[in-house]
mmCIF file of N, CA and C in Angstrom:
data_model
loop_
_atom_site.group_PDB
_atom_site.id
_atom_site.type_symbol
_atom_site.label_atom_id
_atom_site.label_comp_id
_atom_site.label_asym_id
_atom_site.label_seq_id
_atom_site.Cartn_x
_atom_site.Cartn_y
_atom_site.Cartn_z
ATOM 1 N N MET A 1 12.956 14.920 86.818
ATOM 2 C CA MET A 1 12.325 14.523 85.472
ATOM 3 C C MET A 1 11.772 13.571 86.094
ATOM 4 N N ARG A 2 10.105 13.946 85.116
ATOM 5 C CA ARG A 2 9.076 12.139 86.265
ATOM 6 C C ARG A 2 8.476 10.924 84.643
ATOM 7 N N LEU A 3 8.954 10.077 85.506
ATOM 8 C CA LEU A 3 8.449 9.190 85.001
ATOM 9 C C LEU A 3 6.973 8.307 84.977
ATOM 10 N N LEU A 4 6.182 8.179 83.916
ATOM 11 C CA LEU A 4 5.361 7.615 84.447
ATOM 12 C C LEU A 4 4.635 6.461 83.259
ATOM 13 N N PRO A 5 4.856 5.240 84.198
ATOM 14 C CA PRO A 5 5.224 3.356 84.033
ATOM 15 C C PRO A 5 3.902 3.167 83.424
ATOM 16 N N ALA A 6 3.291 2.409 82.557
ATOM 17 C CA ALA A 6 2.705 1.842 81.549
ATOM 18 C C ALA A 6 1.791 1.024 81.511
ATOM 19 N N VAL A 7 0.964 0.734 81.572
ATOM 20 C CA VAL A 7 0.679 -1.910 81.425
ATOM 21 C C VAL A 7 -0.843 -1.804 80.623
ATOM 22 N N ASP A 8 0.447 -2.312 79.947
ATOM 23 C CA ASP A 8 -0.100 -2.439 78.512
ATOM 24 C C ASP A 8 -0.678 -3.900 78.221
ATOM 25 N N ILE A 9 -2.273 -3.618 77.931
ATOM 26 C CA ILE A 9 -2.861 -4.552 78.899
ATOM 27 C C ILE A 9 -3.427 -5.426 77.112
ATOM 28 N N LYS A 10 -2.954 -6.685 76.832
ATOM 29 C CA LYS A 10 -3.620 -7.641 76.003
ATOM 30 C C LYS A 10 -4.261 -8.521 76.128
ATOM 31 N N ASN A 11 -5.594 -9.075 75.953
ATOM 32 C CA ASN A 11 -5.846 -10.030 76.376
ATOM 33 C C ASN A 11 -6.239 -10.877 77.831
ATOM 34 N N GLY A 12 -6.267 -10.135 78.675
ATOM 35 C CA GLY A 12 -6.066 -9.905 79.257
ATOM 36 C C GLY A 12 -5.162 -9.722 80.546
ATOM 37 N N VAL A 13 -3.348 -9.733 80.285
ATOM 38 C CA VAL A 13 -2.310 -9.583 80.437
ATOM 39 C C VAL A 13 -1.747 -9.074 80.316
ATOM 40 N N THR A 14 -0.653 -8.236 81.067
ATOM 41 C CA THR A 14 0.326 -7.849 80.265
ATOM 42 C C THR A 14 0.848 -8.217 78.968
ATOM 43 N N LEU A 15 1.676 -7.284 78.501
ATOM 44 C CA LEU A 15 2.393 -7.799 77.191
ATOM 45 C C LEU A 15 3.844 -8.727 77.437
ATOM 46 N N ASN A 16 5.018 -8.753 78.668
ATOM 47 C CA ASN A 16 4.695 -9.674 79.057
ATOM 48 C C ASN A 16 4.606 -10.997 80.139
ATOM 49 N N LEU A 17 3.424 -11.062 80.585
ATOM 50 C CA LEU A 17 2.650 -11.967 80.465
ATOM 51 C C LEU A 17 2.449 -12.361 81.888
ATOM 52 N N THR A 18 1.826 -11.546 82.238
ATOM 53 C CA THR A 18 2.142 -11.090 84.187
ATOM 54 C C THR A 18 0.572 -10.536 83.978
ATOM 55 N N ASP A 19 0.096 -10.767 85.548
ATOM 56 C CA ASP A 19 -0.859 -10.466 85.357
ATOM 57 C C ASP A 19 -0.507 -8.812 86.358
ATOM 58 N N PRO A 20 -1.946 -8.068 85.518
ATOM 59 C CA PRO A 20 -2.120 -6.792 86.142
ATOM 60 C C PRO A 20 -1.690 -6.205 86.854
ATOM 61 N N ALA A 21 -2.347 -6.662 87.594
ATOM 62 C CA ALA A 21 -2.563 -6.842 89.435
ATOM 63 C C ALA A 21 -1.413 -6.243 90.332
ATOM 64 N N ASN A 22 -0.671 -7.562 90.001
ATOM 65 C CA ASN A 22 0.483 -7.859 90.740
ATOM 66 C C ASN A 22 1.669 -6.407 90.162
ATOM 67 N N LEU A 23 1.639 -6.098 88.919
ATOM 68 C CA LEU A 23 2.096 -5.473 88.250
ATOM 69 C C LEU A 23 1.692 -4.142 88.674
ATOM 70 N N ILE A 24 1.063 -3.664 88.917
ATOM 71 C CA ILE A 24 0.684 -2.857 89.208
ATOM 72 C C ILE A 24 0.699 -2.490 91.078
ATOM 73 N N LYS A 25 1.090 -2.884 91.318
ATOM 74 C CA LYS A 25 1.103 -2.813 93.279
ATOM 75 C C LYS A 25 2.206 -3.231 93.490
ATOM 76 N N LYS A 26 3.270 -4.325 92.534
ATOM 77 C CA LYS A 26 4.426 -3.262 92.538
ATOM 78 C C LYS A 26 4.687 -2.284 92.594
ATOM 79 N N TYR A 27 4.155 -1.275 90.548
ATOM 80 C CA TYR A 27 4.268 0.324 91.095
ATOM 81 C C TYR A 27 4.037 0.980 92.495
ATOM 82 N N VAL A 28 3.143 0.909 92.798
ATOM 83 C CA VAL A 28 2.680 1.244 94.206
ATOM 84 C C VAL A 28 3.841 0.993 95.131
ATOM 85 N N GLU A 29 4.016 -0.150 95.566
ATOM 86 C CA GLU A 29 4.785 -0.448 96.801
ATOM 87 C C GLU A 29 6.244 0.418 96.605
ATOM 88 N N ALA A 30 6.286 0.381 95.001
ATOM 89 C CA ALA A 30 7.610 1.563 94.699
ATOM 90 C C ALA A 30 7.496 3.014 95.278
ATOM 91 N N GLY A 31 6.088 3.150 95.354
ATOM 92 C CA GLY A 31 6.036 4.870 94.997
ATOM 93 C C GLY A 31 5.300 5.353 94.084
ATOM 94 N N VAL A 32 5.082 4.763 92.531
ATOM 95 C CA VAL A 32 4.444 5.085 91.967
ATOM 96 C C VAL A 32 3.394 6.006 92.124
ATOM 97 N N ASN A 33 2.722 7.773 92.106
ATOM 98 C CA ASN A 33 1.085 7.387 92.010
ATOM 99 C C ASN A 33 0.267 7.567 91.221
ATOM 100 N N PHE A 34 0.909 7.911 89.338
ATOM 101 C CA PHE A 34 0.492 7.321 88.789
ATOM 102 C C PHE A 34 0.728 6.970 87.952
ATOM 103 N N ILE A 35 -0.277 5.821 87.180
ATOM 104 C CA ILE A 35 0.107 4.562 85.796
ATOM 105 C C ILE A 35 -0.815 5.217 84.570
ATOM 106 N N HIS A 36 -0.582 4.558 83.836
ATOM 107 C CA HIS A 36 -1.387 4.446 81.945
ATOM 108 C C HIS A 36 -1.644 3.652 81.911
ATOM 109 N N LEU A 37 -2.865 2.708 81.748
ATOM 110 C CA LEU A 37 -3.288 2.135 81.885
ATOM 111 C C LEU A 37 -4.060 2.038 80.694
ATOM 112 N N VAL A 38 -3.118 0.939 79.570
ATOM 113 C CA VAL A 38 -3.087 1.547 77.874
ATOM 114 C C VAL A 38 -3.848 -0.702 77.938
ATOM 115 N N ASP A 39 -5.153 -0.203 76.758
ATOM 116 C CA ASP A 39 -5.594 -1.480 76.565
ATOM 117 C C ASP A 39 -5.327 -1.530 74.675
ATOM 118 N N LEU A 40 -4.699 -2.292 74.502
ATOM 119 C CA LEU A 40 -3.840 -2.789 73.157
ATOM 120 C C LEU A 40 -5.320 -3.241 72.301
ATOM 121 N N ASP A 41 -6.052 -4.060 73.521
ATOM 122 C CA ASP A 41 -6.967 -4.596 72.445
ATOM 123 C C ASP A 41 -8.036 -4.151 71.420
ATOM 124 N N ARG A 42 -8.565 -2.681 72.467
ATOM 125 C CA ARG A 42 -9.458 -2.148 72.677
ATOM 126 C C ARG A 42 -8.776 -0.685 71.131
ATOM 127 N N ALA A 43 -7.256 -0.741 70.834
ATOM 128 C CA ALA A 43 -6.939 0.135 70.784
ATOM 129 C C ALA A 43 -6.561 -0.360 68.852
ATOM 130 N N TYR A 44 -6.207 -1.665 69.185
ATOM 131 C CA TYR A 44 -6.163 -2.376 68.008
ATOM 132 C C TYR A 44 -7.963 -2.690 67.118
ATOM 133 N N SER A 45 -8.435 -2.694 68.070
ATOM 134 C CA SER A 45 -9.868 -3.013 67.804
ATOM 135 C C SER A 45 -10.376 -4.486 66.757
ATOM 136 N N THR A 46 -9.483 -4.840 68.421
ATOM 137 C CA THR A 46 -10.109 -6.605 68.692
ATOM 138 C C THR A 46 -10.218 -7.123 70.059
ATOM 139 N N GLY A 47 -10.818 -6.522 70.294
ATOM 140 C CA GLY A 47 -11.718 -6.402 71.902
ATOM 141 C C GLY A 47 -11.286 -5.429 72.701
ATOM 142 N N ASN A 48 -11.814 -5.564 73.966
ATOM 143 C CA ASN A 48 -11.076 -5.202 75.077
ATOM 144 C C ASN A 48 -11.224 -5.698 76.504
ATOM 145 N N ASN A 49 -10.639 -4.583 77.218
ATOM 146 C CA ASN A 49 -10.502 -4.858 78.538
ATOM 147 C C ASN A 49 -10.741 -4.450 79.582
ATOM 148 N N ASP A 50 -11.943 -3.583 79.398
ATOM 149 C CA ASP A 50 -13.218 -2.906 80.118
ATOM 150 C C ASP A 50 -13.876 -3.306 81.200
ATOM 151 N N GLN A 51 -13.935 -4.501 81.780
ATOM 152 C CA GLN A 51 -13.817 -5.406 82.696
ATOM 153 C C GLN A 51 -12.815 -5.186 83.342
ATOM 154 N N LEU A 52 -11.281 -5.533 83.393
ATOM 155 C CA LEU A 52 -10.463 -5.512 83.998
ATOM 156 C C LEU A 52 -10.186 -4.741 84.755
ATOM 157 N N ILE A 53 -10.474 -3.307 83.151
ATOM 158 C CA ILE A 53 -9.147 -1.701 83.904
ATOM 159 C C ILE A 53 -10.457 -1.233 84.371
ATOM 160 N N SER A 54 -11.528 -1.382 84.833
ATOM 161 C CA SER A 54 -12.807 -1.192 85.998
ATOM 162 C C SER A 54 -12.239 -1.717 87.160
ATOM 163 N N GLU A 55 -11.852 -2.987 87.476
ATOM 164 C CA GLU A 55 -11.827 -3.689 88.380
ATOM 165 C C GLU A 55 -10.844 -3.395 89.010
ATOM 166 N N LEU A 56 -8.641 -3.549 87.911
ATOM 167 C CA LEU A 56 -8.117 -2.650 88.247
ATOM 168 C C LEU A 56 -7.980 -1.759 89.322
ATOM 169 N N ILE A 57 -8.858 -0.533 88.200
ATOM 170 C CA ILE A 57 -9.326 1.003 88.990
ATOM 171 C C ILE A 57 -9.841 1.003 90.181
ATOM 172 N N ALA A 58 -11.177 -0.381 90.334
ATOM 173 C CA ALA A 58 -11.265 -0.048 91.584
ATOM 174 C C ALA A 58 -11.020 -0.128 92.858
ATOM 175 N N SER A 59 -9.915 -1.679 92.865
ATOM 176 C CA SER A 59 -9.178 -1.935 93.438
ATOM 177 C C SER A 59 -7.916 -1.487 94.432
ATOM 178 N N ARG A 60 -7.553 -0.511 92.884
ATOM 179 C CA ARG A 60 -6.415 1.016 94.138
ATOM 180 C C ARG A 60 -7.538 1.833 94.812
ATOM 181 N N SER A 61 -8.325 1.872 93.903
ATOM 182 C CA SER A 61 -9.294 2.818 94.884
ATOM 183 C C SER A 61 -9.433 2.727 96.149
ATOM 184 N N ARG A 62 -9.710 1.677 96.534
ATOM 185 C CA ARG A 62 -10.267 0.844 97.770
ATOM 186 C C ARG A 62 -8.921 0.868 98.793
ATOM 187 N N ASN A 63 -7.807 0.687 97.926
ATOM 188 C CA ASN A 63 -6.870 0.385 98.685
ATOM 189 C C ASN A 63 -5.911 1.938 98.819
ATOM 190 N N ASP A 64 -6.094 2.566 98.583
ATOM 191 C CA ASP A 64 -5.055 4.131 98.582
ATOM 192 C C ASP A 64 -5.579 4.182 100.230
#
């Protein structure tokens, strides 16, 4: 069985109020290859985290 960790982002932070970049870093250090990013603001039409998600993806792409 494969587990796919999700990072749920609302108002620029994860649901447990941590920095998404740090959470993603911990997942990658643990050997995770795929992460599901969820923009809860966009999902509920209350805004978006487009810039943050773009930066997170670009940051991980540079570190691969």
